[in-house]
Amino acid sequence: MTTPSQAHGGFWRRLWSLTRKEFRQLLRDRSNLLIGIGLPIVLILIFGYGLSLDVNDADVVVVMEDSSPPAYEIQSALEHSPFITTRTVRSLQEGRRIMNAQQADALLHIPSDFARRLAAGDAQLQALLQGGDPSRALAVQAYIEGAVATWLQKRQARGAAPGAQAGSVVVVDRLWFNAANDSTWYLVPGLIVLIMTLIGTFLTALVMAREWERGTLEALFVTPVRPVEILIAKIIPYFGVGLLGLALCLLAARLLFDVPIHGSMFALLVGSMLYMFVALGIGLLISAFTKNQFLASQIAILASFLPAMMLSGFVFDLRNVPAAVNIIGHLLPATYFMELVKSLFLAGNYWPLIIKDCAILAGYAVVLLGLARILTRKKLD
């Protein structure tokens, strides 16, 4: 008769043997290493260096129909903007031709009566914007308006009487949570979510489905190992690869892109570990349902990676999407991990938010891993 201590010892021996097998298989299969380590490095470089939501090179055509000093001052104000590149034409027809050829982001029309109307107090400038990319158009509009406002402020300062500015109001702005005003600060933290989703869900589903196809799991089912031991042995290696992906992202954030981490590293680690369990649970569920490599990889991409990219707040703010899409986004565990990561990176330790997101991720992890345990049975269909 087997005593409890012997059964307990047998569990650890079997788990150790299975885990060693999984690590060897992981290191032996180059495709696993390519997805688990190579692809995250490529994503870090692409999202960090190749993708930007900033508009730093707005091309503005200035139609100078007026040759007065105020008109040239406006032109100079645009030229001195670090975000605008200008070209000057003399006719509105020429400016519109450039806009129609998609060779400029905006056109600023300075009419021939600008100086006269400025002296009369009712001067107007016309800005035409390329609207194909609305977010870029809004950014270019803000740059033009900012340059004109700067010119107008300097003009008023020059024309003010001594002491006239004593009662003026100066607005001193400060950009919270992204002092550098750099979209890299916004993208790199979210990249952690994508990489851990890719490793935890896609790689796990692919590897498990491959073992179903090759009959490896069927061979294990005729041994004394239990389903829970098989699942734990599968989880441990890919959990480690996921944490390696997290470490790569953190190193890239600090050393390559200078993204600050204002919050607790302990909270970030705990939240990442919880989300890794969630991603692994999804991968195990997918492989248990499909048992086919191709189908498992397709479902993993459609059910986890793409939603994590498009519906978690990584690209689009969920407050600005239709209500139905907002509801779907808030059903995804990636949404709460995205919120947690960006908050810890850019805002700091807001513990009610940290505790809420960690609790939700823990709930998802328990449910998904529990379902994976139920569906993984020592039974052949």
Short mmCIF file of C-alpha atoms in Angstrom, two decimals:
data_model
loop_
_atom_site.label_atom_id
_atom_site.label_comp_id
_atom_site.label_asym_id
_atom_site.label_seq_id
_atom_site.Cartn_x
_atom_site.Cartn_y
_atom_site.Cartn_z
CA MET A 1 0.00 0.00 0.00
CA THR A 2 1.33 3.43 -0.98
CA THR A 3 1.73 5.82 1.93
CA PRO A 4 0.94 9.58 1.59
CA SER A 5 4.64 10.44 1.85
CA GLN A 6 5.49 8.01 -0.95
CA ALA A 7 2.73 9.43 -3.13
CA HIS A 8 3.95 12.92 -2.42
CA GLY A 9 7.52 11.98 -3.28
CA GLY A 10 6.35 10.28 -6.46
CA PHE A 11 4.56 13.46 -7.51
CA TRP A 12 7.73 15.54 -7.24
CA ARG A 13 9.87 12.93 -9.02
CA ARG A 14 7.42 12.70 -11.91
CA LEU A 15 7.07 16.49 -12.09
CA TRP A 16 10.84 16.94 -12.11
CA SER A 17 11.25 14.37 -14.90
CA LEU A 18 8.48 15.93 -17.00
CA THR A 19 9.83 19.44 -16.48
CA ARG A 20 13.33 18.39 -17.54
CA LYS A 21 11.83 16.83 -20.65
CA GLU A 22 9.97 20.05 -21.48
CA PHE A 23 13.07 22.21 -21.04
CA ARG A 24 15.09 19.89 -23.28
CA GLN A 25 12.37 19.91 -25.90
CA LEU A 26 12.13 23.69 -25.71
CA LEU A 27 15.89 24.11 -26.22
CA ARG A 28 16.06 21.41 -28.89
CA ASP A 29 13.33 22.89 -31.10
CA ARG A 30 14.68 26.01 -32.81
CA SER A 31 11.20 27.17 -33.83
CA ASN A 32 10.25 27.45 -30.16
CA LEU A 33 13.33 29.56 -29.41
CA LEU A 34 12.64 31.72 -32.46
CA ILE A 35 9.08 32.47 -31.31
CA GLY A 36 9.90 32.71 -27.62
CA ILE A 37 13.09 34.78 -27.78
CA GLY A 38 13.80 35.94 -31.34
CA LEU A 39 10.35 37.31 -32.12
CA PRO A 40 10.11 39.41 -28.91
CA ILE A 41 13.47 41.01 -29.74
CA VAL A 42 12.23 41.84 -33.25
CA LEU A 43 8.98 43.28 -31.84
CA ILE A 44 10.90 45.43 -29.36
CA LEU A 45 13.06 46.89 -32.14
CA ILE A 46 10.13 47.43 -34.52
CA PHE A 47 7.79 49.03 -31.97
CA GLY A 48 10.57 51.00 -30.29
CA TYR A 49 12.40 52.33 -33.33
CA GLY A 50 10.15 51.74 -36.32
CA LEU A 51 6.70 52.68 -35.02
CA SER A 52 5.79 56.13 -33.80
CA LEU A 53 2.49 57.93 -33.25
CA ASP A 54 4.23 61.31 -33.12
CA VAL A 55 4.06 63.89 -35.90
CA ASN A 56 7.52 65.43 -36.11
CA ASP A 57 7.77 66.26 -39.81
CA ALA A 58 4.63 68.12 -40.82
CA ASP A 59 4.99 69.56 -44.33
CA VAL A 60 3.13 72.89 -44.58
CA VAL A 61 2.71 74.98 -47.72
CA VAL A 62 2.55 78.71 -46.99
CA VAL A 63 0.68 80.70 -49.65
CA MET A 64 2.18 84.21 -49.37
CA GLU A 65 -0.16 86.57 -51.19
CA ASP A 66 0.85 89.37 -48.83
CA SER A 67 4.40 90.73 -48.65
CA SER A 68 3.93 92.75 -45.47
CA PRO A 69 6.21 92.35 -42.40
CA PRO A 70 3.45 90.60 -40.33
CA ALA A 71 3.02 88.01 -43.09
CA TYR A 72 6.76 87.27 -43.11
CA GLU A 73 6.74 87.07 -39.32
CA ILE A 74 4.10 84.33 -39.47
CA GLN A 75 6.14 82.51 -42.08
CA SER A 76 9.19 82.77 -39.84
CA ALA A 77 7.22 81.49 -36.84
CA LEU A 78 6.26 78.39 -38.80
CA GLU A 79 9.83 77.85 -39.99
CA HIS A 80 11.12 77.99 -36.42
CA SER A 81 8.71 75.30 -35.23
CA PRO A 82 10.65 72.06 -34.60
CA PHE A 83 7.72 70.03 -35.94
CA ILE A 84 7.04 71.87 -39.22
CA THR A 85 8.82 72.01 -42.55
CA THR A 86 7.59 74.84 -44.76
CA ARG A 87 7.64 75.66 -48.42
CA THR A 88 6.44 78.99 -49.79
CA VAL A 89 4.37 79.65 -52.92
CA ARG A 90 2.81 82.85 -54.19
CA SER A 91 -0.58 81.67 -55.44
CA LEU A 92 -3.39 79.70 -53.88
CA GLN A 93 -3.73 77.69 -57.09
CA GLU A 94 -0.13 76.44 -56.76
CA GLY A 95 -0.69 75.57 -53.11
CA ARG A 96 -3.82 73.59 -53.93
CA ARG A 97 -1.94 71.73 -56.66
CA ILE A 98 0.64 70.61 -54.09
CA MET A 99 -2.11 69.54 -51.69
CA ASN A 100 -3.94 67.60 -54.43
CA ALA A 101 -0.69 65.79 -55.24
CA GLN A 102 -0.49 64.65 -51.57
CA GLN A 103 2.85 66.43 -51.20
CA ALA A 104 1.95 68.42 -48.09
CA ASP A 105 0.04 67.87 -44.86
CA ALA A 106 -1.47 71.35 -44.71
CA LEU A 107 -1.75 74.69 -46.47
CA LEU A 108 -1.72 78.05 -44.70
CA HIS A 109 -3.18 80.84 -46.81
CA ILE A 110 -2.07 84.40 -45.97
CA PRO A 111 -4.40 86.59 -48.11
CA SER A 112 -3.28 89.75 -49.87
CA ASP A 113 -5.23 92.01 -47.51
CA PHE A 114 -3.86 90.38 -44.34
CA ALA A 115 -1.87 93.40 -43.08
CA ARG A 116 -4.74 95.82 -43.68
CA ARG A 117 -7.26 93.60 -41.92
CA LEU A 118 -4.78 92.96 -39.09
CA ALA A 119 -4.59 96.71 -38.48
CA ALA A 120 -8.40 96.82 -38.51
CA GLY A 121 -8.56 93.97 -35.99
CA ASP A 122 -10.31 91.33 -38.12
CA ALA A 123 -7.47 89.49 -39.86
CA GLN A 124 -8.00 85.87 -40.87
CA LEU A 125 -5.78 83.01 -41.98
CA GLN A 126 -7.06 79.93 -43.75
CA ALA A 127 -5.61 76.49 -43.00
CA LEU A 128 -6.39 73.55 -45.28
CA LEU A 129 -5.54 70.12 -43.85
CA GLN A 130 -5.14 66.68 -45.39
CA GLY A 131 -7.90 64.69 -43.67
CA GLY A 132 -6.92 61.19 -44.78
CA ASP A 133 -5.32 60.62 -41.37
CA PRO A 134 -7.50 62.52 -38.86
CA SER A 135 -5.10 62.18 -35.93
CA ARG A 136 -2.20 63.52 -37.99
CA ALA A 137 -4.40 66.35 -39.30
CA LEU A 138 -5.32 67.37 -35.74
CA ALA A 139 -1.66 67.34 -34.71
CA VAL A 140 -0.63 69.49 -37.69
CA GLN A 141 -3.50 71.88 -36.99
CA ALA A 142 -2.30 72.22 -33.39
CA TYR A 143 1.26 72.95 -34.56
CA ILE A 144 0.08 75.67 -36.96
CA GLU A 145 -2.19 77.24 -34.36
CA GLY A 146 0.60 77.10 -31.79
CA ALA A 147 3.07 78.83 -34.12
CA VAL A 148 0.56 81.57 -34.97
CA ALA A 149 -0.33 82.01 -31.28
CA THR A 150 3.37 82.37 -30.42
CA TRP A 151 3.76 85.02 -33.11
CA LEU A 152 0.69 86.89 -31.89
CA GLN A 153 1.91 86.79 -28.29
CA LYS A 154 5.30 88.22 -29.27
CA ARG A 155 3.62 90.90 -31.36
CA GLN A 156 1.41 91.95 -28.48
CA ALA A 157 4.40 92.01 -26.14
CA ARG A 158 6.29 94.31 -28.50
CA GLY A 159 3.35 96.66 -28.82
CA ALA A 160 2.45 96.74 -25.11
CA ALA A 161 3.04 99.84 -23.03
CA PRO A 162 5.54 99.67 -20.12
CA GLY A 163 3.99 97.77 -17.25
CA ALA A 164 1.06 96.63 -19.38
CA GLN A 165 1.95 92.98 -18.84
CA ALA A 166 1.74 93.22 -15.08
CA GLY A 167 -1.80 91.92 -15.11
CA SER A 168 -1.36 89.43 -17.95
CA VAL A 169 -2.00 85.73 -17.44
CA VAL A 170 0.66 83.25 -18.51
CA VAL A 171 -0.32 79.61 -18.84
CA VAL A 172 2.50 77.27 -17.81
CA ASP A 173 1.62 73.77 -19.00
CA ARG A 174 3.00 70.44 -17.87
CA LEU A 175 2.42 67.12 -19.57
CA TRP A 176 1.56 64.44 -17.03
CA PHE A 177 2.61 60.79 -17.42
CA ASN A 178 4.64 61.45 -20.58
CA ALA A 179 6.95 64.36 -19.93
CA ALA A 180 8.95 63.70 -23.11
CA ASN A 181 5.76 63.81 -25.24
CA ASP A 182 7.09 60.71 -27.00
CA SER A 183 4.84 57.91 -28.25
CA THR A 184 7.61 55.41 -27.43
CA TRP A 185 6.76 55.95 -23.76
CA TYR A 186 3.23 54.86 -24.65
CA LEU A 187 4.11 51.92 -26.92
CA VAL A 188 6.93 50.16 -25.08
CA PRO A 189 4.95 49.36 -21.87
CA GLY A 190 2.11 47.98 -23.98
CA LEU A 191 4.61 45.83 -25.84
CA ILE A 192 5.06 43.80 -22.64
CA VAL A 193 1.43 42.71 -22.93
CA LEU A 194 1.81 41.67 -26.57
CA ILE A 195 5.01 39.70 -25.99
CA MET A 196 3.68 37.85 -22.96
CA THR A 197 0.47 37.08 -24.87
CA LEU A 198 2.50 35.79 -27.79
CA ILE A 199 4.68 33.55 -25.62
CA GLY A 200 2.01 32.37 -23.20
CA THR A 201 -0.84 31.74 -25.61
CA PHE A 202 0.53 31.26 -29.12
CA LEU A 203 3.66 29.29 -28.25
CA THR A 204 1.95 27.10 -25.64
CA ALA A 205 -1.02 26.31 -27.90
CA LEU A 206 1.30 25.49 -30.79
CA VAL A 207 3.58 23.20 -28.77
CA MET A 208 0.74 21.34 -27.02
CA ALA A 209 -1.13 20.84 -30.31
CA ARG A 210 2.08 19.55 -31.89
CA GLU A 211 2.38 16.94 -29.14
CA TRP A 212 -1.21 15.86 -29.68
CA GLU A 213 -0.45 15.43 -33.39
CA ARG A 214 2.77 13.50 -32.80
CA GLY A 215 1.22 11.25 -30.18
CA THR A 216 3.63 12.34 -27.42
CA LEU A 217 0.81 13.00 -24.98
CA GLU A 218 -0.77 9.65 -25.79
CA ALA A 219 2.51 7.99 -24.83
CA LEU A 220 2.50 9.91 -21.55
CA PHE A 221 -1.06 8.80 -20.80
CA VAL A 222 0.02 5.17 -20.47
CA THR A 223 2.51 6.12 -17.73
CA PRO A 224 1.69 6.81 -14.05
CA VAL A 225 1.86 10.60 -14.59
CA ARG A 226 -1.30 12.55 -13.86
CA PRO A 227 -2.88 15.26 -16.04
CA VAL A 228 -2.12 17.96 -13.47
CA GLU A 229 1.56 16.96 -13.53
CA ILE A 230 1.60 17.20 -17.31
CA LEU A 231 0.05 20.67 -17.19
CA ILE A 232 2.42 21.97 -14.52
CA ALA A 233 5.41 20.59 -16.43
CA LYS A 234 4.15 22.38 -19.56
CA ILE A 235 3.56 25.63 -17.70
CA ILE A 236 6.97 25.92 -15.99
CA PRO A 237 9.25 26.29 -19.09
CA TYR A 238 7.00 28.71 -20.92
CA PHE A 239 6.37 30.66 -17.75
CA GLY A 240 10.16 31.11 -17.57
CA VAL A 241 10.31 32.16 -21.24
CA GLY A 242 7.54 34.69 -20.58
CA LEU A 243 9.49 36.20 -17.69
CA LEU A 244 12.54 36.34 -19.97
CA GLY A 245 10.43 38.32 -22.44
CA LEU A 246 9.41 40.64 -19.59
CA ALA A 247 13.07 41.14 -18.67
CA LEU A 248 13.96 41.97 -22.29
CA CYS A 249 11.17 44.56 -22.43
CA LEU A 250 12.25 46.16 -19.15
CA LEU A 251 15.88 46.34 -20.26
CA ALA A 252 14.88 47.82 -23.62
CA ALA A 253 12.56 50.34 -21.92
CA ARG A 254 15.30 51.63 -19.63
CA LEU A 255 18.48 51.23 -21.70
CA LEU A 256 17.29 51.78 -25.28
CA PHE A 257 14.27 54.07 -25.02
CA ASP A 258 14.69 55.81 -21.63
CA VAL A 259 11.11 55.03 -20.59
CA PRO A 260 10.73 55.67 -16.84
CA ILE A 261 9.24 53.16 -14.42
CA HIS A 262 7.53 55.25 -11.74
CA GLY A 263 5.70 52.41 -10.01
CA SER A 264 6.63 49.41 -7.93
CA MET A 265 8.73 46.75 -9.65
CA PHE A 266 7.26 44.20 -7.24
CA ALA A 267 3.71 45.09 -8.33
CA LEU A 268 4.79 44.93 -11.98
CA LEU A 269 6.33 41.49 -11.45
CA VAL A 270 3.26 40.16 -9.61
CA GLY A 271 0.89 41.49 -12.26
CA SER A 272 3.07 40.05 -15.04
CA MET A 273 3.18 36.63 -13.38
CA LEU A 274 -0.60 36.61 -13.00
CA TYR A 275 -1.09 37.57 -16.63
CA MET A 276 1.40 34.91 -17.71
CA PHE A 277 -0.77 32.29 -15.98
CA VAL A 278 -3.78 33.73 -17.82
CA ALA A 279 -2.02 33.54 -21.20
CA LEU A 280 -0.81 29.99 -20.50
CA GLY A 281 -4.33 28.97 -19.52
CA ILE A 282 -5.71 30.31 -22.81
CA GLY A 283 -3.01 28.46 -24.76
CA LEU A 284 -3.68 25.19 -22.96
CA LEU A 285 -7.42 25.54 -23.55
CA ILE A 286 -6.94 26.19 -27.27
CA SER A 287 -4.69 23.17 -27.71
CA ALA A 288 -7.06 20.96 -25.70
CA PHE A 289 -9.96 21.92 -27.98
CA THR A 290 -8.18 21.76 -31.35
CA LYS A 291 -5.29 19.23 -31.04
CA ASN A 292 -4.07 20.53 -34.40
CA GLN A 293 -1.03 22.78 -34.89
CA PHE A 294 -2.33 24.89 -37.76
CA LEU A 295 -5.77 25.40 -36.25
CA ALA A 296 -4.32 26.09 -32.80
CA SER A 297 -1.96 28.76 -34.16
CA GLN A 298 -4.76 30.47 -36.09
CA ILE A 299 -7.13 30.48 -33.12
CA ALA A 300 -4.36 31.72 -30.81
CA ILE A 301 -3.68 34.68 -33.09
CA LEU A 302 -7.36 35.53 -33.58
CA ALA A 303 -8.45 34.95 -29.98
CA SER A 304 -5.52 36.42 -28.08
CA PHE A 305 -2.79 38.32 -29.93
CA LEU A 306 -4.93 40.44 -32.24
CA PRO A 307 -7.49 41.35 -29.54
CA ALA A 308 -4.62 42.22 -27.19
CA MET A 309 -3.24 44.57 -29.85
CA MET A 310 -6.49 46.11 -31.10
CA LEU A 311 -8.99 45.99 -28.22
CA SER A 312 -6.97 46.31 -25.03
CA GLY A 313 -6.15 50.02 -25.23
CA PHE A 314 -2.73 49.47 -26.78
CA VAL A 315 -3.57 51.35 -29.98
CA PHE A 316 -7.04 52.81 -29.38
CA ASP A 317 -8.38 54.39 -26.21
CA LEU A 318 -11.40 52.30 -25.23
CA ARG A 319 -13.21 55.44 -24.10
CA ASN A 320 -13.37 56.56 -27.73
CA VAL A 321 -14.77 53.38 -29.31
CA PRO A 322 -18.41 52.27 -29.72
CA ALA A 323 -20.11 50.86 -26.63
CA ALA A 324 -20.20 47.29 -27.99
CA VAL A 325 -16.44 47.33 -28.70
CA ASN A 326 -15.81 48.84 -25.27
CA ILE A 327 -17.69 45.97 -23.61
CA ILE A 328 -15.75 43.37 -25.61
CA GLY A 329 -12.47 45.09 -24.72
CA HIS A 330 -13.28 44.98 -21.02
CA LEU A 331 -13.96 41.25 -21.24
CA LEU A 332 -10.34 40.66 -22.28
CA PRO A 333 -7.76 40.00 -19.55
CA ALA A 334 -5.18 41.83 -21.67
CA THR A 335 -7.11 45.08 -21.10
CA TYR A 336 -6.53 44.96 -17.35
CA PHE A 337 -2.88 44.00 -17.70
CA MET A 338 -2.40 46.85 -20.21
CA GLU A 339 -3.98 49.27 -17.75
CA LEU A 340 -1.78 47.96 -14.94
CA VAL A 341 1.48 48.10 -16.91
CA LYS A 342 0.96 51.60 -18.28
CA SER A 343 -0.09 52.89 -14.87
CA LEU A 344 3.01 51.43 -13.19
CA PHE A 345 5.33 52.71 -15.90
CA LEU A 346 4.00 56.23 -16.35
CA ALA A 347 1.82 57.17 -13.37
CA GLY A 348 3.24 55.34 -10.36
CA ASN A 349 1.67 53.39 -7.52
CA TYR A 350 -2.08 53.94 -7.47
CA TRP A 351 -2.90 50.97 -5.26
CA PRO A 352 -6.70 50.78 -5.75
CA LEU A 353 -6.08 50.34 -9.50
CA ILE A 354 -3.20 47.88 -8.93
CA ILE A 355 -5.22 45.72 -6.53
CA LYS A 356 -8.29 45.76 -8.80
CA ASP A 357 -6.37 44.71 -11.92
CA CYS A 358 -4.36 42.04 -10.09
CA ALA A 359 -7.54 40.60 -8.56
CA ILE A 360 -9.22 40.41 -11.99
CA LEU A 361 -6.15 38.75 -13.52
CA ALA A 362 -5.99 36.26 -10.65
CA GLY A 363 -9.66 35.38 -11.23
CA TYR A 364 -9.06 34.83 -14.95
CA ALA A 365 -6.01 32.66 -14.17
CA VAL A 366 -7.91 30.41 -11.75
CA VAL A 367 -10.83 29.93 -14.15
CA LEU A 368 -8.73 29.31 -17.29
CA LEU A 369 -6.23 26.95 -15.66
CA GLY A 370 -9.10 25.11 -13.97
CA LEU A 371 -10.83 24.62 -17.33
CA ALA A 372 -7.56 23.45 -18.87
CA ARG A 373 -7.21 20.88 -16.08
CA ILE A 374 -10.75 19.62 -16.67
CA LEU A 375 -10.26 19.28 -20.43
CA THR A 376 -6.87 17.57 -20.19
CA ARG A 377 -7.80 13.99 -19.34
CA LYS A 378 -5.90 10.73 -19.60
CA LYS A 379 -8.36 9.58 -22.17
CA LEU A 380 -8.16 9.18 -25.93
CA ASP A 381 -11.08 10.26 -28.07
#
